[in-house]
PDB file of C-alpha atoms in Angstrom:
ATOM      1  CA  GLN A 768      75.123-110.912 -87.489  1.00 85.00           C
ATOM      2  CA  VAL A 769      71.891-111.895 -88.781  1.00 89.00           C
ATOM      3  CA  GLN A 770      71.665-110.557 -92.123  1.00 94.00           C
ATOM      4  CA  LEU A 771      70.270-111.445 -95.652  1.00 96.00           C
ATOM      5  CA  VAL A 772      72.379-110.184 -98.981  1.00 96.00           C
ATOM      6  CA  GLU A 773      70.715-110.638-102.267  1.00 96.00           C
ATOM      7  CA  SER A 774      72.156-110.830-105.832  1.00 96.00           C
ATOM      8  CA  GLY A 775      71.443-111.444-109.211  1.00 97.00           C
ATOM      9  CA  GLY A 776      69.225-108.448-110.357  1.00 96.00           C
ATOM     10  CA  GLY A 777      69.741-106.434-113.241  1.00 97.00           C
ATOM     11  CA  LEU A 778      68.145-105.458-117.192  1.00 98.00           C
ATOM     12  CA  VAL A 779      66.593-107.969-119.031  1.00 98.00           C
ATOM     13  CA  GLN A 780      64.624-108.049-122.437  1.00 98.00           C
ATOM     14  CA  PRO A 781      60.811-109.335-121.564  1.00 98.00           C
ATOM     15  CA  GLY A 782      61.134-112.992-122.526  1.00 98.00           C
ATOM     16  CA  GLY A 783      64.425-113.362-120.797  1.00 98.00           C
ATOM     17  CA  SER A 784      65.533-115.372-117.434  1.00 98.00           C
ATOM     18  CA  LEU A 785      67.453-113.771-114.362  1.00 98.00           C
ATOM     19  CA  ARG A 786      67.989-115.889-111.178  1.00 98.00           C
ATOM     20  CA  LEU A 787      68.090-114.171-108.063  1.00 98.00           C
ATOM     21  CA  SER A 788      69.938-115.563-105.181  1.00 98.00           C
ATOM     22  CA  CYS A 789      69.839-114.622-101.308  1.00 98.00           C
ATOM     23  CA  ARG A 790      72.692-115.866 -98.870  1.00 97.00           C
ATOM     24  CA  ALA A 791      71.993-115.835 -95.098  1.00 95.00           C
ATOM     25  CA  SER A 792      74.149-115.584 -91.984  1.00 91.00           C
ATOM     26  CA  GLY A 793      73.743-115.532 -88.224  1.00 89.00           C
ATOM     27  CA  ILE A 794      70.136-117.414 -88.350  1.00 87.00           C
ATOM     28  CA  MET A 795      69.442-121.058 -87.993  1.00 90.00           C
ATOM     29  CA  PHE A 796      68.557-121.332 -91.902  1.00 90.00           C
ATOM     30  CA  SER A 797      66.960-124.378 -92.290  1.00 88.00           C
ATOM     31  CA  ILE A 798      63.854-123.579 -89.937  1.00 89.00           C
ATOM     32  CA  TYR A 799      62.556-120.694 -91.554  1.00 94.00           C
ATOM     33  CA  THR A 800      60.140-120.148 -94.234  1.00 96.00           C
ATOM     34  CA  MET A 801      62.014-118.020 -96.873  1.00 97.00           C
ATOM     35  CA  ASN A 802      59.976-116.130 -99.153  1.00 98.00           C
ATOM     36  CA  TRP A 803      60.628-113.602-101.880  1.00 98.00           C
ATOM     37  CA  TYR A 804      58.647-110.389-101.869  1.00 98.00           C
ATOM     38  CA  ARG A 805      58.711-107.555-104.649  1.00 98.00           C
ATOM     39  CA  GLN A 806      57.717-103.922-104.780  1.00 98.00           C
ATOM     40  CA  ALA A 807      57.088-102.032-107.648  1.00 96.00           C
ATOM     41  CA  PRO A 808      57.183 -98.163-107.696  1.00 92.00           C
ATOM     42  CA  GLY A 809      54.045 -97.020-106.494  1.00 94.00           C
ATOM     43  CA  LYS A 810      52.617-100.128-105.126  1.00 96.00           C
ATOM     44  CA  GLN A 811      52.579-102.192-101.981  1.00 97.00           C
ATOM     45  CA  ARG A 812      55.122-104.875-101.376  1.00 97.00           C
ATOM     46  CA  GLU A 813      53.786-108.481-102.761  1.00 98.00           C
ATOM     47  CA  LEU A 814      54.781-111.835-101.863  1.00 98.00           C
ATOM     48  CA  VAL A 815      55.946-113.467-104.724  1.00 98.00           C
ATOM     49  CA  ALA A 816      57.196-116.973-103.768  1.00 98.00           C
ATOM     50  CA  ALA A 817      57.587-118.764-100.387  1.00 98.00           C
ATOM     51  CA  ILE A 818      59.552-122.374 -99.672  1.00 98.00           C
ATOM     52  CA  THR A 819      58.838-124.091 -96.231  1.00 97.00           C
ATOM     53  CA  SER A 820      61.872-125.543 -93.999  1.00 95.00           C
ATOM     54  CA  GLY A 821      60.071-128.861 -95.628  1.00 95.00           C
ATOM     55  CA  SER A 822      60.498-127.663 -99.101  1.00 95.00           C
ATOM     56  CA  ILE A 823      56.691-126.760-100.032  1.00 98.00           C
ATOM     57  CA  THR A 824      56.363-123.860-102.124  1.00 98.00           C
ATOM     58  CA  ASN A 825      53.959-121.544-102.627  1.00 98.00           C
ATOM     59  CA  TYR A 826      53.815-118.757-106.113  1.00 98.00           C
ATOM     60  CA  ALA A 827      51.772-115.829-106.669  1.00 98.00           C
ATOM     61  CA  ASP A 828      49.276-116.119-109.497  1.00 98.00           C
ATOM     62  CA  SER A 829      50.813-113.594-111.709  1.00 97.00           C
ATOM     63  CA  VAL A 830      54.356-115.799-111.645  1.00 98.00           C
ATOM     64  CA  LYS A 831      53.013-119.619-111.287  1.00 98.00           C
ATOM     65  CA  GLY A 832      54.428-121.598-113.901  1.00 97.00           C
ATOM     66  CA  ARG A 833      57.259-118.826-114.972  1.00 98.00           C
ATOM     67  CA  PHE A 834      59.175-118.199-111.683  1.00 98.00           C
ATOM     68  CA  THR A 835      60.884-121.110-109.442  1.00 98.00           C
ATOM     69  CA  ILE A 836      61.948-120.672-105.518  1.00 98.00           C
ATOM     70  CA  SER A 837      64.602-123.216-103.825  1.00 98.00           C
ATOM     71  CA  ARG A 838      66.653-123.488-101.022  1.00 97.00           C
ATOM     72  CA  ASP A 839      70.241-125.080-100.197  1.00 96.00           C
ATOM     73  CA  ASN A 840      70.256-125.349 -96.759  1.00 94.00           C
ATOM     74  CA  ALA A 841      74.009-126.561 -96.689  1.00 94.00           C
ATOM     75  CA  LYS A 842      74.789-123.443 -98.571  1.00 95.00           C
ATOM     76  CA  ILE A 843      72.663-121.402 -96.870  1.00 96.00           C
ATOM     77  CA  MET A 844      70.938-119.799 -99.862  1.00 97.00           C
ATOM     78  CA  VAL A 845      67.512-119.446-101.218  1.00 98.00           C
ATOM     79  CA  TYR A 846      67.059-118.680-105.114  1.00 98.00           C
ATOM     80  CA  LEU A 847      64.825-117.415-107.305  1.00 98.00           C
ATOM     81  CA  GLN A 848      64.641-118.333-111.152  1.00 98.00           C
ATOM     82  CA  MET A 849      62.526-116.008-113.241  1.00 98.00           C
ATOM     83  CA  ASN A 850      61.756-117.400-116.590  1.00 98.00           C
ATOM     84  CA  ASN A 851      59.663-115.353-119.663  1.00 98.00           C
ATOM     85  CA  LEU A 852      59.961-112.040-117.625  1.00 98.00           C
ATOM     86  CA  LYS A 853      57.609-109.464-117.931  1.00 98.00           C
ATOM     87  CA  PRO A 854      57.732-105.684-117.904  1.00 97.00           C
ATOM     88  CA  GLU A 855      55.368-106.046-115.043  1.00 97.00           C
ATOM     89  CA  ASP A 856      57.578-107.896-113.172  1.00 98.00           C
ATOM     90  CA  THR A 857      59.951-104.804-112.867  1.00 98.00           C
ATOM     91  CA  ALA A 858      60.480-104.029-109.050  1.00 98.00           C
ATOM     92  CA  VAL A 859      63.140-104.184-106.000  1.00 98.00           C
ATOM     93  CA  TYR A 860      63.080-108.006-105.106  1.00 98.00           C
ATOM     94  CA  TYR A 861      63.381-108.696-101.402  1.00 98.00           C
ATOM     95  CA  CYS A 862      64.735-111.905-100.141  1.00 98.00           C
ATOM     96  CA  ASN A 863      62.639-112.524 -96.252  1.00 97.00           C
ATOM     97  CA  ALA A 864      63.511-114.977 -93.702  1.00 96.00           C
ATOM     98  CA  ASN A 865      60.612-115.999 -91.420  1.00 94.00           C
ATOM     99  CA  VAL A 866      59.695-118.240 -88.794  1.00 91.00           C
ATOM    100  CA  ARG A 867      56.685-117.420 -85.659  1.00 89.00           C
ATOM    101  CA  THR A 868      57.232-113.854 -85.071  1.00 89.00           C
ATOM    102  CA  VAL A 869      60.615-113.269 -86.535  1.00 90.00           C
ATOM    103  CA  ASP A 870      60.815-111.288 -89.771  1.00 93.00           C
ATOM    104  CA  ILE A 871      64.323-110.683 -91.321  1.00 95.00           C
ATOM    105  CA  TRP A 872      65.042-108.769 -94.631  1.00 97.00           C
ATOM    106  CA  GLY A 873      67.380-108.205 -97.164  1.00 97.00           C
ATOM    107  CA  GLN A 874      68.326-104.968 -98.671  1.00 96.00           C
ATOM    108  CA  GLY A 875      66.568-105.577-102.027  1.00 97.00           C
ATOM    109  CA  THR A 876      67.750-106.154-105.793  1.00 97.00           C
ATOM    110  CA  GLN A 877      66.266-103.953-108.702  1.00 98.00           C
ATOM    111  CA  VAL A 878      65.093-106.167-111.551  1.00 98.00           C
ATOM    112  CA  THR A 879      64.087-104.080-114.685  1.00 98.00           C
ATOM    113  CA  VAL A 880      62.515-105.738-117.863  1.00 98.00           C
ATOM    114  CA  SER A 881      62.932-103.544-120.850  1.00 97.00           C
ATOM    115  CA  SER A 882      63.525-103.538-124.074  1.00 95.00           C
TER     116      SER A 882
END
């Protein structure tokens, strides 16, 4: 069964940290580009970070220097380490796997940054 399952979301104070995890199943994980997207209420879904099969990373300008994406092909996992969180980072975060025309989405995990 093809599936992406996110975990690690929650409520955190401004300046705090969270680590999101995404476990893949049913795919040849190592060939996929893995992405983290987020969608805040009333806004479009946006790409936050990406990591290619060759571990080349890319980040949205709004998170550069604060977020780090990584992958572990042996564990079939992708991670998003989020530091110095801001209220504007509040959103549902989605894990995405992409290769050519194939797009696979997780169910999302809520991240709320508030004092």
